[in-house]
């Protein structure tokens, strides 16, 4: 049963990620990202990480995606203009993708004991996880939130400055 659920939700995750890249409207892309985040939460549940699954839903699928959607709507982004891409990107990009996929396949095929995973330590409790997160990793946690805030403020400032209208005071 776990294998079937894994395959179904991994498929949802991949389909949402591909749909995210193919969408031309930013709101549809944001909704595809919500599908990816919710599918990842189910995968975390299958691994036995209930706290991580709940945090994935609450923080990422809830708060961050609402924030992204708010910024996209604030910027009033319409449809993207599609181009055919650059010739250099195609000439360099396709062989690079083939080489990277070949390297990944080689590493996976050469790996020893790939399918033998075991739990050596008991699963940590939420109390231990929160102690590590809010004591030892507090600075990176706060720096990340400040970076997200600065990125949103920068996007709003660029949207206001680049609306194409210059105000001239007389």
Backbone as numpy.savetxt, mean C-alpha at the origin, in Angstrom:
# Nx Ny Nz CAx CAy CAz Cx Cy Cz
-9.09 -25.82 4.23 -9.91 -24.62 4.23 -9.04 -23.36 4.23
-7.93 -23.39 5.00 -7.04 -22.23 5.04 -6.42 -21.98 3.66
-6.07 -23.04 2.98 -5.46 -22.89 1.66 -6.44 -22.26 0.67
-7.69 -22.68 0.72 -8.70 -22.11 -0.19 -8.91 -20.63 0.12
-9.03 -20.28 1.41 -9.19 -18.87 1.78 -7.97 -18.06 1.37
-6.78 -18.63 1.57 -5.57 -17.93 1.16 -5.58 -17.65 -0.34
-5.91 -18.64 -1.13 -5.91 -18.47 -2.59 -6.94 -17.43 -3.02
-8.13 -17.48 -2.41 -9.19 -16.53 -2.78 -8.78 -15.10 -2.43
-8.31 -14.88 -1.20 -8.00 -13.51 -0.80 -6.67 -13.01 -1.36
-5.75 -13.91 -1.65 -4.55 -13.49 -2.38 -4.92 -13.07 -3.79
-5.88 -13.76 -4.39 -6.39 -13.36 -5.71 -7.07 -12.01 -5.67
-7.88 -11.77 -4.61 -8.50 -10.45 -4.45 -7.44 -9.37 -4.30
-6.39 -9.68 -3.54 -5.31 -8.72 -3.31 -4.60 -8.38 -4.62
-4.27 -9.40 -5.40 -3.61 -9.16 -6.69 -4.53 -8.44 -7.67
-5.80 -8.84 -7.72 -6.74 -8.18 -8.62 -6.93 -6.71 -8.25
-7.01 -6.43 -6.95 -7.14 -5.04 -6.51 -5.90 -4.23 -6.85
-4.72 -4.83 -6.70 -3.48 -4.11 -7.02 -3.37 -3.84 -8.52
-3.74 -4.81 -9.33 -3.71 -4.60 -10.79 -4.74 -3.56 -11.20
-5.94 -3.63 -10.59 -6.98 -2.65 -10.88 -6.55 -1.25 -10.44
-5.81 -1.17 -9.34 -5.29 0.11 -8.87 -4.42 0.77 -9.93
-3.60 -0.03 -10.60 -2.70 0.50 -11.62 -3.41 0.85 -12.92
-4.48 0.13 -13.22 -5.15 0.31 -14.51 -6.23 1.39 -14.49
-6.68 1.81 -13.33 -7.75 2.80 -13.25 -7.26 4.17 -13.72
-8.16 4.90 -14.36 -7.80 6.26 -14.79 -8.32 7.31 -13.83
-9.29 6.97 -13.01 -9.82 7.93 -12.06 -9.23 7.67 -10.67
-8.74 8.70 -9.98 -8.07 8.51 -8.70 -8.96 7.92 -7.61
-10.25 8.24 -7.60 -11.15 7.70 -6.58 -11.28 6.19 -6.76
-11.40 5.73 -8.00 -11.47 4.29 -8.24 -10.19 3.59 -7.83
-9.06 4.25 -8.02 -7.79 3.69 -7.57 -7.76 3.57 -6.05
-8.27 4.58 -5.36 -8.30 4.54 -3.90 -9.21 3.41 -3.41
-10.33 3.19 -4.08 -11.22 2.09 -3.69 -10.56 0.73 -3.96
-9.79 0.64 -5.03 -9.05 -0.60 -5.28 -8.01 -0.84 -4.19
-7.42 0.23 -3.69 -6.45 0.08 -2.60 -7.14 -0.37 -1.31
-8.38 0.03 -1.11 -9.14 -0.46 0.05 -9.35 -1.97 -0.06
-9.64 -2.46 -1.27 -9.79 -3.91 -1.48 -8.49 -4.62 -1.13
-7.36 -4.06 -1.54 -6.07 -4.66 -1.23 -5.84 -4.69 0.27
-6.13 -3.61 0.96 -5.91 -3.54 2.40 -6.80 -4.53 3.15
-8.05 -4.65 2.76 -8.96 -5.59 3.42 -8.54 -7.04 3.14
-8.08 -7.32 1.94 -7.61 -8.67 1.62 -6.37 -9.01 2.44
-5.49 -8.04 2.62 -4.31 -8.27 3.46 -4.71 -8.54 4.91
-5.76 -7.87 5.38 -6.23 -8.11 6.75 -6.72 -9.55 6.91
-7.40 -10.08 5.91 -7.85 -11.47 5.99 -6.64 -12.42 5.95
-5.63 -12.09 5.16 -4.42 -12.92 5.14 -3.72 -12.90 6.50
-3.71 -11.74 7.17 -3.15 -11.68 8.52 -3.95 -12.54 9.48
-5.27 -12.55 9.33 -6.10 -13.41 10.17 -5.76 -14.88 9.97
-5.53 -15.26 8.72 -5.17 -16.64 8.44 -3.83 -17.02 9.07
-2.95 -16.05 9.25 -1.66 -16.31 9.89 -1.75 -16.30 11.42
-2.91 -15.95 11.95 -3.08 -15.92 13.40 -2.70 -14.60 14.02
-2.57 -13.55 13.24 -2.21 -12.22 13.75 -3.45 -11.35 13.80
-4.28 -11.58 14.82 -5.55 -10.87 14.92 -5.37 -9.38 15.14
-4.40 -9.01 15.98 -4.16 -7.59 16.24 -3.73 -6.86 14.97
-2.85 -7.50 14.21 -2.38 -6.90 12.97 -3.51 -6.75 11.96
-4.41 -7.72 11.90 -5.55 -7.65 11.00 -6.48 -6.51 11.41
-6.74 -6.38 12.70 -7.60 -5.29 13.17 -6.95 -3.93 12.91
-5.64 -3.83 13.14 -4.93 -2.57 12.88 -4.94 -2.25 11.39
-4.83 -3.27 10.55 -4.87 -3.07 9.09 -6.20 -2.46 8.67
-7.29 -2.99 9.20 -8.61 -2.47 8.86 -8.81 -1.07 9.42
-8.52 -0.89 10.69 -8.80 0.39 11.34 -7.90 1.50 10.81
-6.59 1.23 10.78 -5.65 2.29 10.43 -5.57 2.51 8.92
-5.30 1.45 8.16 -5.05 1.64 6.74 -6.33 1.72 5.92
-7.19 0.70 6.01 -8.41 0.72 5.21 -9.37 1.80 5.69
-9.29 2.14 6.97 -10.17 3.16 7.50 -9.59 4.55 7.39
-8.69 4.87 8.30 -8.22 6.25 8.44 -7.39 6.74 7.27
-6.36 5.99 6.87 -5.46 6.46 5.82 -6.18 6.57 4.48
-7.03 5.61 4.16 -7.72 5.67 2.87 -8.76 6.79 2.84
-9.41 7.05 3.98 -10.32 8.21 4.04 -9.52 9.49 3.83
-8.33 9.55 4.42 -7.47 10.71 4.25 -7.04 10.87 2.79
-6.62 9.78 2.15 -6.24 9.85 0.74 -7.40 10.29 -0.12
-8.58 9.72 0.14 -9.76 10.09 -0.65 -10.11 11.56 -0.44
-9.98 12.04 0.79 -10.23 13.45 1.07 -9.26 14.35 0.30
-7.99 13.99 0.27 -6.99 14.79 -0.44 -7.26 14.76 -1.94
-7.61 13.60 -2.49 -7.90 13.50 -3.92 -9.10 14.37 -4.26
-10.13 14.33 -3.43 -11.31 15.16 -3.69 -11.00 16.64 -3.50
-10.14 16.95 -2.53 -9.76 18.34 -2.30 -8.99 18.90 -3.49
-8.14 18.06 -4.07 -7.36 18.50 -5.23 -8.19 18.53 -6.51
-9.38 17.94 -6.46 -10.29 17.91 -7.61 -9.60 17.29 -8.82
-8.98 16.14 -8.60 -8.28 15.45 -9.68 -9.29 14.75 -10.58
-9.17 14.98 -11.83 -10.05 14.33 -12.81 -9.36 13.14 -13.42
-9.73 12.83 -14.64 -9.12 11.70 -15.34 -7.68 12.04 -15.71
-6.86 11.02 -15.66 -5.47 11.20 -16.04 -5.34 11.14 -17.55
-4.39 11.90 -18.05 -4.12 11.85 -19.48 -3.14 10.72 -19.73
-3.56 9.79 -20.58 -2.72 8.62 -20.86 -1.80 8.91 -22.03
-0.56 8.50 -21.87 0.40 8.63 -22.97 0.90 7.23 -23.33
1.60 7.14 -24.42 2.12 5.85 -24.84 3.42 5.49 -24.12
3.97 6.40 -23.38 5.21 6.13 -22.66 6.42 6.47 -23.51
7.54 6.44 -22.88 8.76 6.78 -23.61 9.37 5.52 -24.22
10.10 5.73 -25.27 10.77 4.61 -25.95 11.88 4.05 -25.07
12.59 4.92 -24.35 13.66 4.46 -23.47 13.10 3.61 -22.33
11.93 3.97 -21.82 11.31 3.19 -20.76 10.97 1.79 -21.22
10.52 1.66 -22.45 10.19 0.33 -22.98 11.44 -0.47 -23.28
12.46 0.19 -23.82 13.69 -0.52 -24.17 14.43 -1.01 -22.93
14.45 -0.20 -21.89 15.16 -0.57 -20.66 14.24 -1.33 -19.70
12.98 -0.95 -19.65 12.05 -1.50 -18.66 11.73 -2.97 -18.84
11.38 -3.38 -20.03 11.00 -4.78 -20.24 12.14 -5.76 -19.96
13.34 -5.52 -20.47 14.44 -6.44 -20.09 14.75 -6.41 -18.59
14.62 -5.26 -17.96 14.88 -5.18 -16.53 13.86 -6.01 -15.75
12.61 -5.98 -16.16 11.58 -6.78 -15.49 11.87 -8.26 -15.67
12.29 -8.66 -16.86 12.61 -10.07 -17.11 13.79 -10.51 -16.24
14.80 -9.67 -16.12 15.97 -10.01 -15.31 15.58 -10.13 -13.83
14.80 -9.19 -13.34 14.39 -9.22 -11.93 13.53 -10.45 -11.64
12.58 -10.76 -12.51 11.76 -11.96 -12.31 12.60 -13.22 -12.39
13.60 -13.24 -13.26 14.50 -14.38 -13.33 15.30 -14.55 -12.05
15.79 -13.44 -11.49 16.52 -13.50 -10.22 15.65 -14.01 -9.08
14.42 -13.52 -9.03 13.50 -13.96 -7.98 13.21 -15.45 -8.13
12.96 -15.89 -9.35 12.68 -17.32 -9.59 13.89 -18.17 -9.22
15.10 -17.71 -9.54 16.31 -18.46 -9.20 16.47 -18.57 -7.69
16.24 -17.49 -6.97 16.38 -17.51 -5.52 15.35 -18.45 -4.91
14.13 -18.41 -5.40 13.08 -19.29 -4.85 13.40 -20.75 -5.14
13.86 -21.05 -6.35 14.14 -22.44 -6.70 15.38 -22.98 -5.98
16.34 -22.14 -5.68 17.57 -22.59 -5.02 17.45 -22.61 -3.49
16.40 -22.02 -2.95 16.27 -21.92 -1.50 16.06 -23.30 -0.88
16.77 -23.54 0.21 16.65 -24.81 0.94 15.61 -24.64 2.04
14.86 -25.69 2.29 13.84 -25.70 3.35 12.85 -24.55 3.21
12.39 -24.33 2.00 11.48 -23.20 1.75 10.12 -23.45 2.38
9.65 -24.68 2.36 8.31 -24.95 2.86 8.26 -25.39 4.30
9.35 -25.39 5.01 9.34 -25.87 6.38 9.47 -24.71 7.36
8.35 -24.12 7.69 8.34 -23.03 8.66 7.77 -23.54 9.97
8.33 -23.10 11.06 7.82 -23.51 12.36 7.92 -22.34 13.33
7.06 -22.37 14.32 7.08 -21.33 15.34 8.02 -21.75 16.46
9.08 -21.00 16.65 10.02 -21.35 17.72 9.63 -20.67 19.02
9.11 -19.47 18.94 8.67 -18.74 20.13 7.15 -18.70 20.14
6.56 -18.63 21.33 5.11 -18.48 21.37 4.69 -17.13 20.79
3.49 -17.07 20.29 3.00 -15.83 19.70 2.89 -14.77 20.78
3.40 -13.58 20.50 3.40 -12.51 21.50 2.00 -11.98 21.70
1.76 -11.44 22.86 0.45 -10.88 23.17 0.39 -9.43 22.68
-0.81 -8.91 22.68 -1.01 -7.52 22.27 -0.29 -6.56 23.22
-0.23 -6.93 24.49 0.45 -6.09 25.47 1.95 -5.99 25.15
2.57 -7.11 24.80 3.99 -7.09 24.46 4.23 -6.33 23.16
3.32 -6.50 22.20 3.44 -5.78 20.93 3.31 -4.28 21.13
2.35 -3.87 21.95 2.18 -2.43 22.19 3.35 -1.86 22.99
3.93 -2.66 23.88 5.09 -2.18 24.63 6.25 -1.89 23.67
6.49 -2.79 22.74 7.57 -2.58 21.77 7.26 -1.39 20.87
6.01 -1.30 20.41 5.64 -0.24 19.48 5.71 1.14 20.11
5.23 1.28 21.34 5.13 2.60 21.94 6.26 2.95 22.89
7.20 2.03 23.11 8.37 2.37 23.92 9.64 2.38 23.07
9.90 1.26 22.39 11.14 1.15 21.65 11.06 1.75 20.25
9.88 1.74 19.66 9.72 2.26 18.30 8.86 3.52 18.24
8.83 4.28 19.33 7.98 5.46 19.37 8.46 6.54 18.40
9.76 6.77 18.31 10.28 7.81 17.43 9.96 7.53 15.95
10.23 6.33 15.42 9.84 6.08 14.03 8.33 6.19 13.81
7.54 5.77 14.79 6.08 5.86 14.71 5.64 7.32 14.56
6.18 8.19 15.37 5.82 9.62 15.33 6.39 10.30 14.09
7.60 9.95 13.68 8.19 10.53 12.47 7.35 10.19 11.24
6.84 8.97 11.19 5.98 8.57 10.07 4.72 9.40 10.04
4.11 9.64 11.18 2.88 10.44 11.19 3.16 11.89 10.79
4.29 12.42 11.19 4.64 13.79 10.78 4.91 13.85 9.28
5.57 12.84 8.73 5.83 12.81 7.28 4.53 12.74 6.48
3.56 11.96 6.96 2.27 11.90 6.28 1.58 13.25 6.33
1.64 13.92 7.47 1.03 15.25 7.60 1.70 16.26 6.68
3.02 16.24 6.60 3.75 17.16 5.71 3.41 16.89 4.25
3.28 15.62 3.88 2.94 15.28 2.50 1.55 15.80 2.14
0.61 15.69 3.04 -0.74 16.19 2.77 -0.74 17.70 2.68
-0.05 18.37 3.57 0.02 19.83 3.52 0.71 20.30 2.24
1.75 19.58 1.81 2.42 19.93 0.56 1.50 19.75 -0.64
0.71 18.68 -0.65 -0.23 18.46 -1.75 -1.28 19.56 -1.80
-1.78 19.96 -0.65 -2.77 21.04 -0.61 -2.14 22.35 -1.06
-0.92 22.64 -0.62 -0.25 23.88 -1.02 0.02 23.90 -2.52
0.44 22.79 -3.08 0.67 22.73 -4.53 -0.63 22.87 -5.30
-1.70 22.33 -4.78 -2.98 22.43 -5.47 -3.49 23.87 -5.45
-3.28 24.56 -4.35 -3.74 25.95 -4.28 -2.88 26.87 -5.13
-1.58 26.62 -5.17 -0.68 27.48 -5.94 -0.78 27.22 -7.43
-1.11 26.02 -7.83 -1.10 25.67 -9.24 -2.48 25.62 -9.87
-3.45 26.37 -9.34 -4.78 26.31 -9.93 -4.89 27.12 -11.21
-3.83 27.76 -11.62 -3.80 28.44 -12.92 -4.25 29.88 -12.89
-4.74 30.35 -11.79 -5.23 31.73 -11.71 -4.28 32.53 -10.84
-3.87 33.65 -11.36 -3.02 34.57 -10.59 -3.90 35.71 -10.11
-3.83 35.96 -8.84 -4.63 37.06 -8.30 -3.77 38.32 -8.31
-4.28 39.35 -8.94 -3.57 40.61 -9.02 -4.35 41.64 -8.21
-3.71 42.22 -7.23 -4.38 43.24 -6.40 -4.23 44.60 -7.05
-5.31 45.32 -7.09 -5.29 46.66 -7.72 -5.53 47.73 -6.71
